[in-house]
PDB file of C-alpha atoms in Angstrom:
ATOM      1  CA  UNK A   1     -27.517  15.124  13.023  1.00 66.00           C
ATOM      2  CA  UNK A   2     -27.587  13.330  16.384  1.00 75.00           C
ATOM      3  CA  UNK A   3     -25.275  10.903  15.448  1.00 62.00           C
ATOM      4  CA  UNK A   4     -23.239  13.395  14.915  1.00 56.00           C
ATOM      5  CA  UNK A   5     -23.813  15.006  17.959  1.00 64.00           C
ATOM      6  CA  UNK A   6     -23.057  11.847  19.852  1.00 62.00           C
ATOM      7  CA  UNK A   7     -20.208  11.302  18.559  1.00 62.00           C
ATOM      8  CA  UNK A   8     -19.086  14.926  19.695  1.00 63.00           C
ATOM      9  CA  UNK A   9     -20.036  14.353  22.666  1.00 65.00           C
ATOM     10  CA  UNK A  10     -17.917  11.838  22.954  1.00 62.00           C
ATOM     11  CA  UNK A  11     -14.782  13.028  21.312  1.00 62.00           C
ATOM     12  CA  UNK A  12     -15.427  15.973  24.220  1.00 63.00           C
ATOM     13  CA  UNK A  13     -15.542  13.419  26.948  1.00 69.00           C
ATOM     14  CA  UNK A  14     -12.622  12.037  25.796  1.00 61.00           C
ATOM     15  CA  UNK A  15     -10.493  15.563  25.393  1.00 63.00           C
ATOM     16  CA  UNK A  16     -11.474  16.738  28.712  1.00 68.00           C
ATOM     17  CA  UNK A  17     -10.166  13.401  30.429  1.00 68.00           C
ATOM     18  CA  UNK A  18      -5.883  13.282  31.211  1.00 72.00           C
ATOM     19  CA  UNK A  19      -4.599  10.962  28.009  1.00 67.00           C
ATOM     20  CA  UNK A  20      -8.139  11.090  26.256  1.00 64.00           C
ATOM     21  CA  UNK A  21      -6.763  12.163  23.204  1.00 63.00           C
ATOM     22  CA  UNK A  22      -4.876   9.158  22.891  1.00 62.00           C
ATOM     23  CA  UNK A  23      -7.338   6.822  24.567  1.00 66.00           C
ATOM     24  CA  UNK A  24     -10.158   7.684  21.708  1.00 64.00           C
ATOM     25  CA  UNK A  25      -7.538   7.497  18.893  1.00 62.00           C
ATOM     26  CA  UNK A  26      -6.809   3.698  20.363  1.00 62.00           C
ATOM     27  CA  UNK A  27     -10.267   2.883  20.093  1.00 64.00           C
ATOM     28  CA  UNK A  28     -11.574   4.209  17.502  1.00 63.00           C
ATOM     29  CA  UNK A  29      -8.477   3.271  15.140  1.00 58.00           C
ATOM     30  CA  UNK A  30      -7.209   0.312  16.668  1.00 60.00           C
ATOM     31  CA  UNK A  31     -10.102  -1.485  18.109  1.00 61.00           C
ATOM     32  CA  UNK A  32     -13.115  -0.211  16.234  1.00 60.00           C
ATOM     33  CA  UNK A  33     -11.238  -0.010  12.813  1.00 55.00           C
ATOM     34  CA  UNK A  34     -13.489   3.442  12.118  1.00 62.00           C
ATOM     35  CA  UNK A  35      -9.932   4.686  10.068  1.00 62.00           C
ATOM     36  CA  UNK A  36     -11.254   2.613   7.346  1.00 66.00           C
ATOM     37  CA  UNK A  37     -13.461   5.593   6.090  1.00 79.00           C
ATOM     38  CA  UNK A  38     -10.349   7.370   6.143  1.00 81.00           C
ATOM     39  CA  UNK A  39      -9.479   4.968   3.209  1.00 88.00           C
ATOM     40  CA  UNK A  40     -12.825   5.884   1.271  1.00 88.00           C
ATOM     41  CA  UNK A  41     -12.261   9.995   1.028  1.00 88.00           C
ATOM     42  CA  UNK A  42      -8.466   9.439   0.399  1.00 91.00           C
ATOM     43  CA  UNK A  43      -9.508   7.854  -2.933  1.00 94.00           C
ATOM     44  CA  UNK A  44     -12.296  10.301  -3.539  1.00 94.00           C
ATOM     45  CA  UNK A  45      -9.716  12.832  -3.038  1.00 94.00           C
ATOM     46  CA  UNK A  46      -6.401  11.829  -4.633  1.00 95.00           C
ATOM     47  CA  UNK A  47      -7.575  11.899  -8.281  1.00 96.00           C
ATOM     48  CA  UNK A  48      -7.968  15.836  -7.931  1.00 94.00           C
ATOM     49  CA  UNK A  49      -5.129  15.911  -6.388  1.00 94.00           C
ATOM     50  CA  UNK A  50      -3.216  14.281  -9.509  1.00 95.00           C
ATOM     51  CA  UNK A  51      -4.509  16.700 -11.810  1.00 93.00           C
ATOM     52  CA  UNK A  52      -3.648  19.507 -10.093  1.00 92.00           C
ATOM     53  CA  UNK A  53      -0.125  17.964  -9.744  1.00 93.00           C
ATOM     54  CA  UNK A  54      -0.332  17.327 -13.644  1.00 92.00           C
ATOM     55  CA  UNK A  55      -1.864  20.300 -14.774  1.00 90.00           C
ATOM     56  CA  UNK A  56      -1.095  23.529 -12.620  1.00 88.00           C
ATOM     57  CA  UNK A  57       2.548  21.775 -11.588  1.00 88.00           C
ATOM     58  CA  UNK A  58       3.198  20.351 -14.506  1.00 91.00           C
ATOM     59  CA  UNK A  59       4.589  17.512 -12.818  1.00 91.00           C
ATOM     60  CA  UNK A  60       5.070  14.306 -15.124  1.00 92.00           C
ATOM     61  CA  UNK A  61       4.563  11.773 -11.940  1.00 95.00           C
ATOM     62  CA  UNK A  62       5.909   8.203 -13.890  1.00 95.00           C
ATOM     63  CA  UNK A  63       8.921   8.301 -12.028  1.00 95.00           C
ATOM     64  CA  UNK A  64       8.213  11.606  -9.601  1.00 95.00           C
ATOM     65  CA  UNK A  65       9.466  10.992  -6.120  1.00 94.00           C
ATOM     66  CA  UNK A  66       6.750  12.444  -3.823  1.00 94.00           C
ATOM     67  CA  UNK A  67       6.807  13.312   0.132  1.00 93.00           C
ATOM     68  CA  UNK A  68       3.486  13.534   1.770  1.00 92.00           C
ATOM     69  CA  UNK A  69       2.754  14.286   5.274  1.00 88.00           C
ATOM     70  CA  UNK A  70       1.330  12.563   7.430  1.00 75.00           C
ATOM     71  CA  UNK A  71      -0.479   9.483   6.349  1.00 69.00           C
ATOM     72  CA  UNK A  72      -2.655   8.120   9.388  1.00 78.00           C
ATOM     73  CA  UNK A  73      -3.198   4.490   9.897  1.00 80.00           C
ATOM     74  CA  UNK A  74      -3.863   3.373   6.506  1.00 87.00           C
ATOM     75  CA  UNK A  75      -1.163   2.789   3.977  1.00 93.00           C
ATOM     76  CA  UNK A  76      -3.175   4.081   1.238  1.00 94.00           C
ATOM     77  CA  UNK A  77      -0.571   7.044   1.038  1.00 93.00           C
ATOM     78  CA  UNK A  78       2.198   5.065  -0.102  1.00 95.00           C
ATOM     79  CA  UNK A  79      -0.149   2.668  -1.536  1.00 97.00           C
ATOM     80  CA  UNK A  80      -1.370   5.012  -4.113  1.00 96.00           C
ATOM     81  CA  UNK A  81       2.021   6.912  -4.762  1.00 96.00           C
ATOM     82  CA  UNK A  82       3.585   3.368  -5.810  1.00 97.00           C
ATOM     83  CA  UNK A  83       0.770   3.679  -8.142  1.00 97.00           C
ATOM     84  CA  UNK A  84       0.906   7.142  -9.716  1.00 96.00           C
ATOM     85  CA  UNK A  85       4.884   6.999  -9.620  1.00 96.00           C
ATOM     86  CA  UNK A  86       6.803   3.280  -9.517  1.00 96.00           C
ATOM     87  CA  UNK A  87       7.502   4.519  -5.993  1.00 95.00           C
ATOM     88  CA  UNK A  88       5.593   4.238  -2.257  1.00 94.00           C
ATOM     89  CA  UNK A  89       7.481   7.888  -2.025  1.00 92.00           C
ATOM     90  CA  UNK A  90       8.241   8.986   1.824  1.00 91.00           C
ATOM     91  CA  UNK A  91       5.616   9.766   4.261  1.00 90.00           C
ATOM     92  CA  UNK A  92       5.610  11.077   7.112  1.00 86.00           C
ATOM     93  CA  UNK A  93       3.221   9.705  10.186  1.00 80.00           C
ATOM     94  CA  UNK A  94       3.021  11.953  13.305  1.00 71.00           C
ATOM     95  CA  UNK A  95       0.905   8.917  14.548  1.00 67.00           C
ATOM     96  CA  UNK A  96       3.476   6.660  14.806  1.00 66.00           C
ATOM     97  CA  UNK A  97       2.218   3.825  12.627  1.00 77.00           C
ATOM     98  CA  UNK A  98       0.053   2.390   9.686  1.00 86.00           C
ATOM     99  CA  UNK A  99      -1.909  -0.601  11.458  1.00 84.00           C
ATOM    100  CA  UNK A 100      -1.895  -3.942   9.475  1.00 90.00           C
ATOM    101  CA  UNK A 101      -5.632  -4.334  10.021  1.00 87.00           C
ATOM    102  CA  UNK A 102      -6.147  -1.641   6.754  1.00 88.00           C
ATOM    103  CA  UNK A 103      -3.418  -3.053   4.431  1.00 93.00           C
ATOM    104  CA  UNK A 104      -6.322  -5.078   2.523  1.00 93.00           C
ATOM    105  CA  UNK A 105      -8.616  -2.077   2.688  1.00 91.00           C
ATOM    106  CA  UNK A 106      -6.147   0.347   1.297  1.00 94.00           C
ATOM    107  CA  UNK A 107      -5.199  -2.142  -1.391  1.00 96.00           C
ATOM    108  CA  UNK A 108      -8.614  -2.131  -2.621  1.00 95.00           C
ATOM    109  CA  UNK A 109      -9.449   1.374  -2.361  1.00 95.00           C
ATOM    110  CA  UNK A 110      -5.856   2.197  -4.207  1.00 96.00           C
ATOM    111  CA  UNK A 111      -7.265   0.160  -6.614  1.00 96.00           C
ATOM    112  CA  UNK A 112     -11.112   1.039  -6.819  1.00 95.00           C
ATOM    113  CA  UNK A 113      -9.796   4.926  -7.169  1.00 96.00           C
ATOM    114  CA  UNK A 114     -10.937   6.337 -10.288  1.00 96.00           C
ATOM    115  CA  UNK A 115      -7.496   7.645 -11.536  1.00 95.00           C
ATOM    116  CA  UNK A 116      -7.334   9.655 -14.716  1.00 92.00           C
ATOM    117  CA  UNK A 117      -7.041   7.394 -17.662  1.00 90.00           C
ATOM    118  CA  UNK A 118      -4.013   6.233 -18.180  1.00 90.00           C
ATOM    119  CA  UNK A 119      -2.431   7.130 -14.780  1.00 92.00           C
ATOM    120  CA  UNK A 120      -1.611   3.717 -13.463  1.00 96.00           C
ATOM    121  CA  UNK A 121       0.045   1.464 -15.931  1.00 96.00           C
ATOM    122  CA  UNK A 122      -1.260  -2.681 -15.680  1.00 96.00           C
ATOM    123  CA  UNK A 123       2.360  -3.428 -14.434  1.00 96.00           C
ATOM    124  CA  UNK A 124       1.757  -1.238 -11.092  1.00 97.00           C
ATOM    125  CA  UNK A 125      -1.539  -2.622 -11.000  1.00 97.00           C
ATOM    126  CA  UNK A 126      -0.659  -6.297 -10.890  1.00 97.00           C
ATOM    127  CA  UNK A 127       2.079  -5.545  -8.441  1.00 97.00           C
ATOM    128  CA  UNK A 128      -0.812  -3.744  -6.294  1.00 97.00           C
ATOM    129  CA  UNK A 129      -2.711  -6.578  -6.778  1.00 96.00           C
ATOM    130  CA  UNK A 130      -0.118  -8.805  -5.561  1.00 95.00           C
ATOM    131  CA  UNK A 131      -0.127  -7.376  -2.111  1.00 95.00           C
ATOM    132  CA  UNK A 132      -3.168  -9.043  -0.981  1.00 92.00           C
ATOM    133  CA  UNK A 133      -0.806 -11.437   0.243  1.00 93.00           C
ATOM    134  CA  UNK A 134       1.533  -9.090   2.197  1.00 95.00           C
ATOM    135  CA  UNK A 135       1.120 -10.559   5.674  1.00 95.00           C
ATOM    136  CA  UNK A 136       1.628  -6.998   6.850  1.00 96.00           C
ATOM    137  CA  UNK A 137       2.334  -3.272   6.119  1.00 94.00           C
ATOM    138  CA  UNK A 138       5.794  -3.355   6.686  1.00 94.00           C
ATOM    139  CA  UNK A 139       5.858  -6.240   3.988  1.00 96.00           C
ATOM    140  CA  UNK A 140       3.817  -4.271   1.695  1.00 96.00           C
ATOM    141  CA  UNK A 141       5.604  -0.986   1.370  1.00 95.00           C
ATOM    142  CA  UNK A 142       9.182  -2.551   1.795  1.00 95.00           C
ATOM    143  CA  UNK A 143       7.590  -4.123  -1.556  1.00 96.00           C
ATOM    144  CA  UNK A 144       7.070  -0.699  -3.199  1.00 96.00           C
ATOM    145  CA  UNK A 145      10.404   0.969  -1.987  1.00 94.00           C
ATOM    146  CA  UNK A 146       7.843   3.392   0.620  1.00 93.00           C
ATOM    147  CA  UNK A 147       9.804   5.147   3.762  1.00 90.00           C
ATOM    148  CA  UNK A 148       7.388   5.647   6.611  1.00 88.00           C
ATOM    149  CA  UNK A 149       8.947   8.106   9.129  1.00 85.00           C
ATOM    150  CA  UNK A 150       7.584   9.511  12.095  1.00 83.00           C
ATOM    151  CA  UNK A 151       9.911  11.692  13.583  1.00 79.00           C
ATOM    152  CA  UNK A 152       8.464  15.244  11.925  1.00 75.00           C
ATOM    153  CA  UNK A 153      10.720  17.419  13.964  1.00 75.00           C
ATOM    154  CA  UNK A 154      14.230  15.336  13.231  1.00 78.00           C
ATOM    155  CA  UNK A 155      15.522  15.755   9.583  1.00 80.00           C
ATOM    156  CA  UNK A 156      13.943  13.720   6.879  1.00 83.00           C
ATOM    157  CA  UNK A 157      15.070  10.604   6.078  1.00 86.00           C
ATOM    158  CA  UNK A 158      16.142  11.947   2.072  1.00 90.00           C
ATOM    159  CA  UNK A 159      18.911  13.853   1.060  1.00 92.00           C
ATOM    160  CA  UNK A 160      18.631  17.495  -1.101  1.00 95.00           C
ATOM    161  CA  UNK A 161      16.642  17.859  -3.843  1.00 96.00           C
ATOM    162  CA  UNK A 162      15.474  14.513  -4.228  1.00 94.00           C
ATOM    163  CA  UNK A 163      11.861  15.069  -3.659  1.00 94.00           C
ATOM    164  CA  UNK A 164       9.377  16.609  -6.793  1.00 94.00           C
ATOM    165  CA  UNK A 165       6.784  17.116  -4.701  1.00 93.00           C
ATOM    166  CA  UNK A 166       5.583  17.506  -1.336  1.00 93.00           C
ATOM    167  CA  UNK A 167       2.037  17.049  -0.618  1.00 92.00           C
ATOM    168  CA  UNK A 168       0.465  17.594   2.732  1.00 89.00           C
ATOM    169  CA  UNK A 169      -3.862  16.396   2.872  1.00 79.00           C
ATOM    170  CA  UNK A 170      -4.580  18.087   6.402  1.00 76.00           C
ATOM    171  CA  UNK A 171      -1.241  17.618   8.499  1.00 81.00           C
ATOM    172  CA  UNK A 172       0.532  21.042   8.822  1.00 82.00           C
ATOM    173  CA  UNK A 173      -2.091  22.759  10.793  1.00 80.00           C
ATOM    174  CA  UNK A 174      -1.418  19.939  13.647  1.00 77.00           C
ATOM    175  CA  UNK A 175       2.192  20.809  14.460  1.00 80.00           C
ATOM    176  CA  UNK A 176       3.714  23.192  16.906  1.00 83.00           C
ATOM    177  CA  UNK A 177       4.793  26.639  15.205  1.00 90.00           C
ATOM    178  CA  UNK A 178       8.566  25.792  16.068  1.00 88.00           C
ATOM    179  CA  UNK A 179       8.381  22.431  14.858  1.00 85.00           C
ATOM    180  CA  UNK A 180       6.092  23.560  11.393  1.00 87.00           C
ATOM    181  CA  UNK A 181       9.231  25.786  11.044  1.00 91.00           C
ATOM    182  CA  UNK A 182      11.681  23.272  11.285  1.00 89.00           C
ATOM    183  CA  UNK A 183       9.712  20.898   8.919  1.00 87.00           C
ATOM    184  CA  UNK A 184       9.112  23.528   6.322  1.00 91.00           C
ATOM    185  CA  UNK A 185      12.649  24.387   6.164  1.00 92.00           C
ATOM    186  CA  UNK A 186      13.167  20.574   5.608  1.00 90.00           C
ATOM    187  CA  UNK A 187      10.653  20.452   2.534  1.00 92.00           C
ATOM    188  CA  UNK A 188      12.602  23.168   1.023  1.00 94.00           C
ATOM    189  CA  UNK A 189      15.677  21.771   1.136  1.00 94.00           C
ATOM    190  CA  UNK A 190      14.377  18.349  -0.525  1.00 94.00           C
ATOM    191  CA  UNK A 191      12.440  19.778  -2.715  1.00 93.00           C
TER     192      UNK A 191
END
């Protein structure tokens, strides 16, 4: 409890100063690495998330292009798309960029996720595996055919009806209303 009331302290000291919001992202993220938790609930999360793709969609994801927005920091997005699908999928980052510093984390948590059995076939996992020696995210997902982009209110970077699913873990509540209309009218048209 007072941790956490530190640390909203702080996050208020931070949001009341001009540029704070940016300022505590940078040091948090980028300095302190704290992002890497991020990394830990992503692959708590994500095996729910495949069976409700599976069994309410009905979506067959071994080949599935997906689109997910907004990623964060950590390439565990694309990471664990290459996994479910054969593909790193596209992914959108309002943030800008996913930092090198938690390619090896993401690896291993993509990894360590308890996916239904059967999800991820030993070839996907090898290539996974593999990527401990990407020198840096770029690397990585050019290595798993993953498109990062991070222009959310330009069109995205696929053409119609080439996505199978769009998946968004806590991103559409952080855009403007003109530019969550914009985007929305995107995802139809590639979905």
């Amino acid at each position: 409890m007072i941790r956490a009331l530190a640390k909203g302290a702080v996050q208020a000291g931070f949001g009341w100063a001009p540029g704070g919001d940016h300022a505590y992202r940078w040091l948090t993220r980028s300095v302190l690495g704290t992002f890497a938790s991020h990394v830990d609930k992503l692959a708590r999360v994500w095996p729910g998330y495949t069976e409700l793709w599976r069994a309410r969609c009905g979506l067959t994801l071994d080949g599935a292009r997906l689109l997910v927005l907004d990623g964060g920091e950590t390439p565990f997005v694309p990471l664990a798309a290459y996994a479910l699908t054969g593909s790193g999928g596209v992914v959108t980052n309002r943030h800008g960029a996913m930092l090198d510093r938690y390619l090896a984390h993401a690896r291993a948590g993509v990894l360590a996720t308890a996916w239904p059995a059967g999800l991820v076939p030993a070839a996907r996992r090898h290539t996974l595996e593999g990527l401990r020696w990407a020198p840096t995210v770029a690397a990585a997902l050019a290595a798993i055919d993953a498109t990062v982009h991070t222009d959310v209110e330009a069109v995205l970077p696929v053409g119609t009806a080439t996505i199978d699913l769009c998946h968004s873990g806590g991103a559409l509540e952080h855009y403007r209303p003109a530019t969550l209309d914009a985007l929305l009218r995107e995802l139809h048209r590639v979905v």
